XYZ file of C-alpha atoms in Angstrom:
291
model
C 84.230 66.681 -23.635
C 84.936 70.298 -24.581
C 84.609 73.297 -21.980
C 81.355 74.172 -23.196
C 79.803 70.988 -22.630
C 81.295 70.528 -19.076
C 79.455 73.637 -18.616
C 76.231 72.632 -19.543
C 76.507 69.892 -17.099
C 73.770 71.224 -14.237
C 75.772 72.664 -10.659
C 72.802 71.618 -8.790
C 73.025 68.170 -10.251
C 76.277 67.726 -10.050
C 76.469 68.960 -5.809
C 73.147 66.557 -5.759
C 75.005 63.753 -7.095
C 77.482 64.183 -3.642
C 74.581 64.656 -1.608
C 74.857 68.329 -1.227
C 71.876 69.776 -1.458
C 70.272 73.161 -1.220
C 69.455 74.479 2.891
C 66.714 76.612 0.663
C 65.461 76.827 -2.621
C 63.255 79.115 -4.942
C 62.347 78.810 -8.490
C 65.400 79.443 -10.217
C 67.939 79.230 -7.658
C 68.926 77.620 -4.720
C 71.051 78.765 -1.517
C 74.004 76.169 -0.514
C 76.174 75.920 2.716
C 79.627 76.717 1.117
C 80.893 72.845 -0.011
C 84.617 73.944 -0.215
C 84.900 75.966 3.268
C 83.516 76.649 6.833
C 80.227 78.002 6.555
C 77.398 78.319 9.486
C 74.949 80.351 7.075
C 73.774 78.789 3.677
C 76.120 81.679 1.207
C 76.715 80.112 -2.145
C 73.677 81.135 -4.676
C 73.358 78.470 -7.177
C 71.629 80.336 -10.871
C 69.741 77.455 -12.167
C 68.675 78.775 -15.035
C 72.310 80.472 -15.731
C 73.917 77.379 -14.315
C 76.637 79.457 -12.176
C 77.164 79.515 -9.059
C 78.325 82.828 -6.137
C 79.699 82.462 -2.690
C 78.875 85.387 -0.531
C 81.300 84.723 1.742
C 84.298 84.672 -0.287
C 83.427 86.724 -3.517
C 84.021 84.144 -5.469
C 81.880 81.854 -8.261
C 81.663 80.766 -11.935
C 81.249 77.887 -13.916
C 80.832 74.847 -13.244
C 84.288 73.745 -14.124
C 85.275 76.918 -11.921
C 83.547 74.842 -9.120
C 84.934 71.415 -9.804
C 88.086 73.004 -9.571
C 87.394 74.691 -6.313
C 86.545 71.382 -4.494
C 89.224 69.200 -6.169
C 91.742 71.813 -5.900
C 92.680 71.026 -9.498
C 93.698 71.858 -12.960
C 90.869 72.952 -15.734
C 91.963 69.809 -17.400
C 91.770 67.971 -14.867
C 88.158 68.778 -13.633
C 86.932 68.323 -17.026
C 88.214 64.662 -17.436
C 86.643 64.205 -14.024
C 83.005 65.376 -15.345
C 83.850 63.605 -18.458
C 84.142 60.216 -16.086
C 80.764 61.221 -14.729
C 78.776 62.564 -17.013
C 76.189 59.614 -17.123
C 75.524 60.612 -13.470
C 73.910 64.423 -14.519
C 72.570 63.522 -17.737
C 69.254 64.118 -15.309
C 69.902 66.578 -13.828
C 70.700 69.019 -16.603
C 66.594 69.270 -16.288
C 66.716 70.639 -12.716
C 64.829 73.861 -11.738
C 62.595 73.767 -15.179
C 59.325 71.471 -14.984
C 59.903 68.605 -16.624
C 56.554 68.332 -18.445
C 57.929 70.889 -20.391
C 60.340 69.147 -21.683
C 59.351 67.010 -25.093
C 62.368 64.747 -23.852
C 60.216 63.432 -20.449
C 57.959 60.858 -20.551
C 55.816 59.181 -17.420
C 56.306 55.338 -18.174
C 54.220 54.746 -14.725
C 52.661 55.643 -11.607
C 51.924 53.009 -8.922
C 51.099 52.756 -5.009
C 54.657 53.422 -3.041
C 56.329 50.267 -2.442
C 59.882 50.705 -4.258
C 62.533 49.748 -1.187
C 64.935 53.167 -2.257
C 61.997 55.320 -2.146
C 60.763 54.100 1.457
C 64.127 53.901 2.531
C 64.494 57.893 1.684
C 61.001 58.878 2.762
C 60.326 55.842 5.785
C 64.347 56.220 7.098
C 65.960 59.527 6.020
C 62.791 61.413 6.388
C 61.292 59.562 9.389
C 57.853 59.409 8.124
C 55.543 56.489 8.733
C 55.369 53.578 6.291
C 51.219 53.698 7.037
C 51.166 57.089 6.035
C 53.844 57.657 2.941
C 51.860 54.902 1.580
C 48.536 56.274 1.925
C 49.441 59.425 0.559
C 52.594 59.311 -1.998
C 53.055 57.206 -4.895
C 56.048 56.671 -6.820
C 56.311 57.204 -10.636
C 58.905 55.791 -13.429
C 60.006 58.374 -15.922
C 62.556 58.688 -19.182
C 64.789 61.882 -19.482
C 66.599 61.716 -22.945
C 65.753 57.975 -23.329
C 67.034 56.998 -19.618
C 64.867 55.688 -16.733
C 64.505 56.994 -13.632
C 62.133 56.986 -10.865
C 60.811 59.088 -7.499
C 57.725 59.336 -4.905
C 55.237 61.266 -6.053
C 52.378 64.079 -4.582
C 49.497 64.862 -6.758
C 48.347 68.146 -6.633
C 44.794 69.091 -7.353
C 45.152 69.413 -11.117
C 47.011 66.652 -12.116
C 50.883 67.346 -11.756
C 52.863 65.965 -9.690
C 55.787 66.954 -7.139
C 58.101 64.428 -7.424
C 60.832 63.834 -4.621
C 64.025 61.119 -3.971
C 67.034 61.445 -1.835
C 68.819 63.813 -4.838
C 66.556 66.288 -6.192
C 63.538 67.738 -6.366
C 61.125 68.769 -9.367
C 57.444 68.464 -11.036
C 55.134 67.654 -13.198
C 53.070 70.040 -15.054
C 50.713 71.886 -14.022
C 52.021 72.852 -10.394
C 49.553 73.601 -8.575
C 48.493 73.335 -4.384
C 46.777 70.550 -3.397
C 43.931 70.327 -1.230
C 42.428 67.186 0.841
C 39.336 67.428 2.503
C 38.309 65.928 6.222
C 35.201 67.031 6.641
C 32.289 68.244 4.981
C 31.520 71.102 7.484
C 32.731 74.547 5.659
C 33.591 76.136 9.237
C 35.836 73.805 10.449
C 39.482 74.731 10.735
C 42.105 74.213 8.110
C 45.829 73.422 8.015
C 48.409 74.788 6.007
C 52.227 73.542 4.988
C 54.147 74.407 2.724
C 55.599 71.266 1.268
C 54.131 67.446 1.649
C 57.085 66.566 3.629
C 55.778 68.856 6.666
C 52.404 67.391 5.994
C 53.092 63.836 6.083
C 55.940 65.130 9.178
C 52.683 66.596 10.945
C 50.689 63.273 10.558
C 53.364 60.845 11.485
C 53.721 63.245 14.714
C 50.270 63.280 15.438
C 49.475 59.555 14.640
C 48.981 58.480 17.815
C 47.196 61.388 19.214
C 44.125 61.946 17.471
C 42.813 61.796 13.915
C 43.047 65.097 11.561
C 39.239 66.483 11.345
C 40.836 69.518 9.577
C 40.813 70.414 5.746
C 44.436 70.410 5.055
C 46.408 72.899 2.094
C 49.867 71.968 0.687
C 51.154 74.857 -0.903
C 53.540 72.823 -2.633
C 55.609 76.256 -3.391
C 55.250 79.727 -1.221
C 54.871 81.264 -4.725
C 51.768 79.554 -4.825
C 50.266 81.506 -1.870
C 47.761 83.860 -3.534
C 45.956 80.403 -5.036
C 45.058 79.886 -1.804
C 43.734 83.776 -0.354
C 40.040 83.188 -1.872
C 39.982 79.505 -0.617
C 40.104 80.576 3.160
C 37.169 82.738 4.046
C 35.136 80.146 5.032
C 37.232 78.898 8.075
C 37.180 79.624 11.412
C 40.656 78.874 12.031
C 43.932 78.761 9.701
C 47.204 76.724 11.373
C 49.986 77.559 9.096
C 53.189 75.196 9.503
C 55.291 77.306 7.082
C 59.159 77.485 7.144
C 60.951 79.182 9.229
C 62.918 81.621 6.557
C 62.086 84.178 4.453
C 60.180 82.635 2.022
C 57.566 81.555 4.450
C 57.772 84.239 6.341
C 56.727 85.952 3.640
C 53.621 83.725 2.542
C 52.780 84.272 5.939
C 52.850 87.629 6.439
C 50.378 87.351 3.043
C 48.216 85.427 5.197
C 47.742 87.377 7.917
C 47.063 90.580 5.995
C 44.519 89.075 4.658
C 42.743 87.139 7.756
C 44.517 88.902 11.198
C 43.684 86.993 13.702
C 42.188 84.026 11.792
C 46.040 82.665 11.287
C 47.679 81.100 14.044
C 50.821 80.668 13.400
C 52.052 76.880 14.514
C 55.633 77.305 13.092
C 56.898 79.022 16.303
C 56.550 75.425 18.115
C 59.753 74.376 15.933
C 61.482 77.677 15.818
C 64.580 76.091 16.147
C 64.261 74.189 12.874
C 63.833 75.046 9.571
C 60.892 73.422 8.894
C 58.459 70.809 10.419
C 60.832 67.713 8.741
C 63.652 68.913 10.203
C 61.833 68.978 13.420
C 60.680 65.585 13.151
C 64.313 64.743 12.287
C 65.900 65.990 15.093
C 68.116 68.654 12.307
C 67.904 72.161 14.170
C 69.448 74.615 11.886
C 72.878 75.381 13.072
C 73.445 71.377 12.158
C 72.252 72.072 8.884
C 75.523 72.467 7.129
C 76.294 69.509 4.463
């Protein structure tokens, strides 16, 4: 493997690979606790579509092979022989933070109901959400990346892509889009918001036992996708957004509440403390966030 190659090996697949993963992501980057020191706020700016990485903290960042050498506290040779070792483990990856649709290299083999052990195991253990309900809503697909197989839950959204989701990355299929399920046929009834499925399916295992959702429910499935949703909302009494508690969805709602005032209650304030409702249901409160 030459140094150009190593460095077309994906950061973010490579740090998913060791189960480091992202405290917040956008569309072309994501935002890291430091892997190689102390760090209570996430500082290291991963460039996915650059594919280099910046710690805040320190001033430092690079390559890839700038990184390997970081953690390992080793040569240049030396991290590329150990990417070279591993390099059937990112072949995947290298398609992080693009939509894989777009790639003529993907192909869906199948989707079926959820019932693969790994995938309930991440979503059922790791994620604490109900068996009943990750069944009733996700699915799980099987896909080829560069003739491999690999395979994830899935979330339909309301044109036919999918967000796809297992316990080392995240990623779609074309079109992204929000997704939209309907509880009642009344047009003034109120509706949820989340941002992500996870809080969604978080907000119904939590709520299992209490009482049914009557609510129209909206998963943005990206805070970029906000404005889809601005015309949809007029006809509600009442909008409960259970957004994340960072800028991003901060933002989205601020959008929100420009729009509507006082229509928008805002239910992320009952888990402050947390980044988002997952983490609440999980017990991970921010300052334990650090990988």
């Amino acid at each position: 493997m030459t140094f150009k190659e190593a460095n077309k090996i994906s950061i973010k697949g490579y740090l998913a690979n060791r189960r480091i993963l992202p405290s917040k992501e956008m569309a072309y980057y994501g935002m890291y606790y430091c892997p190689f020191r102390e760090d209570n706020n996430p500082s290291m700016k991963v460039d996915y579509v650059k594919n280099i990485w910046f710690d805040h903290g320190t001033g430092m960042g690079g390559t890839l092979i700038d990184l390997v050498m970081k953690l390992e506290q080793c040569s240049e040779y030396d991290a590329i022989m150990a990417l070279e070792k591993e390099q059937y483990s990112f072949d995947f990856f290298s398609f992080q933070g693009n939509t894989l649709a777009t790639s003529t290299e993907f192909s869906i083999k199948k989707i079926q109901p959820l019932q693969n052990k790994a995938l309930l195991d991440y979503v059922c253990i790791e994620r604490k959400i109900s068996v009943e309900i990750a069944k009733r809503y996700l699915q799980e697909i099987y896909y080829s990346v560069k003739d491999k197989s690999y395979f994830s839950i899935a979330f339909k959204n309301d044109v036919g892509g999918y967000e796809l989701r297992n316990a080392y990355f995240k990623n779609c299929v074309a079109p992204k889009e929000i997704t939209t399920i309907r509880n009642s046929n009344e047009t003034n009834v109120g509706c949820l918001v989340f941002e992500g499925f996870m809080d969604f399916l978080s907000y119904q295992t939590l709520k299992k036992q209490i009482e049914p959702i009557e609510s129209d429910v909206i998963i943005l499935n990206s805070t970029s996708l906000v404005n889809h949703v601005i015309e949809m909302l007029p006809a509600y009494k009442q909008i409960s957004c259970f957004l994340d508690n960072d800028n991003a969805g901060c933002q989205a709602l601020g959008s929100l509440q420009k729009k509507y005032g006082h229509l928008i209650l805002n239910q992320s304030i009952h888990f402050r403390e947390y980044n988002d409702l997952n983490d609440f249901l999980c017990g991970k409160k921010m300052k334990q966030k650090k990988s």
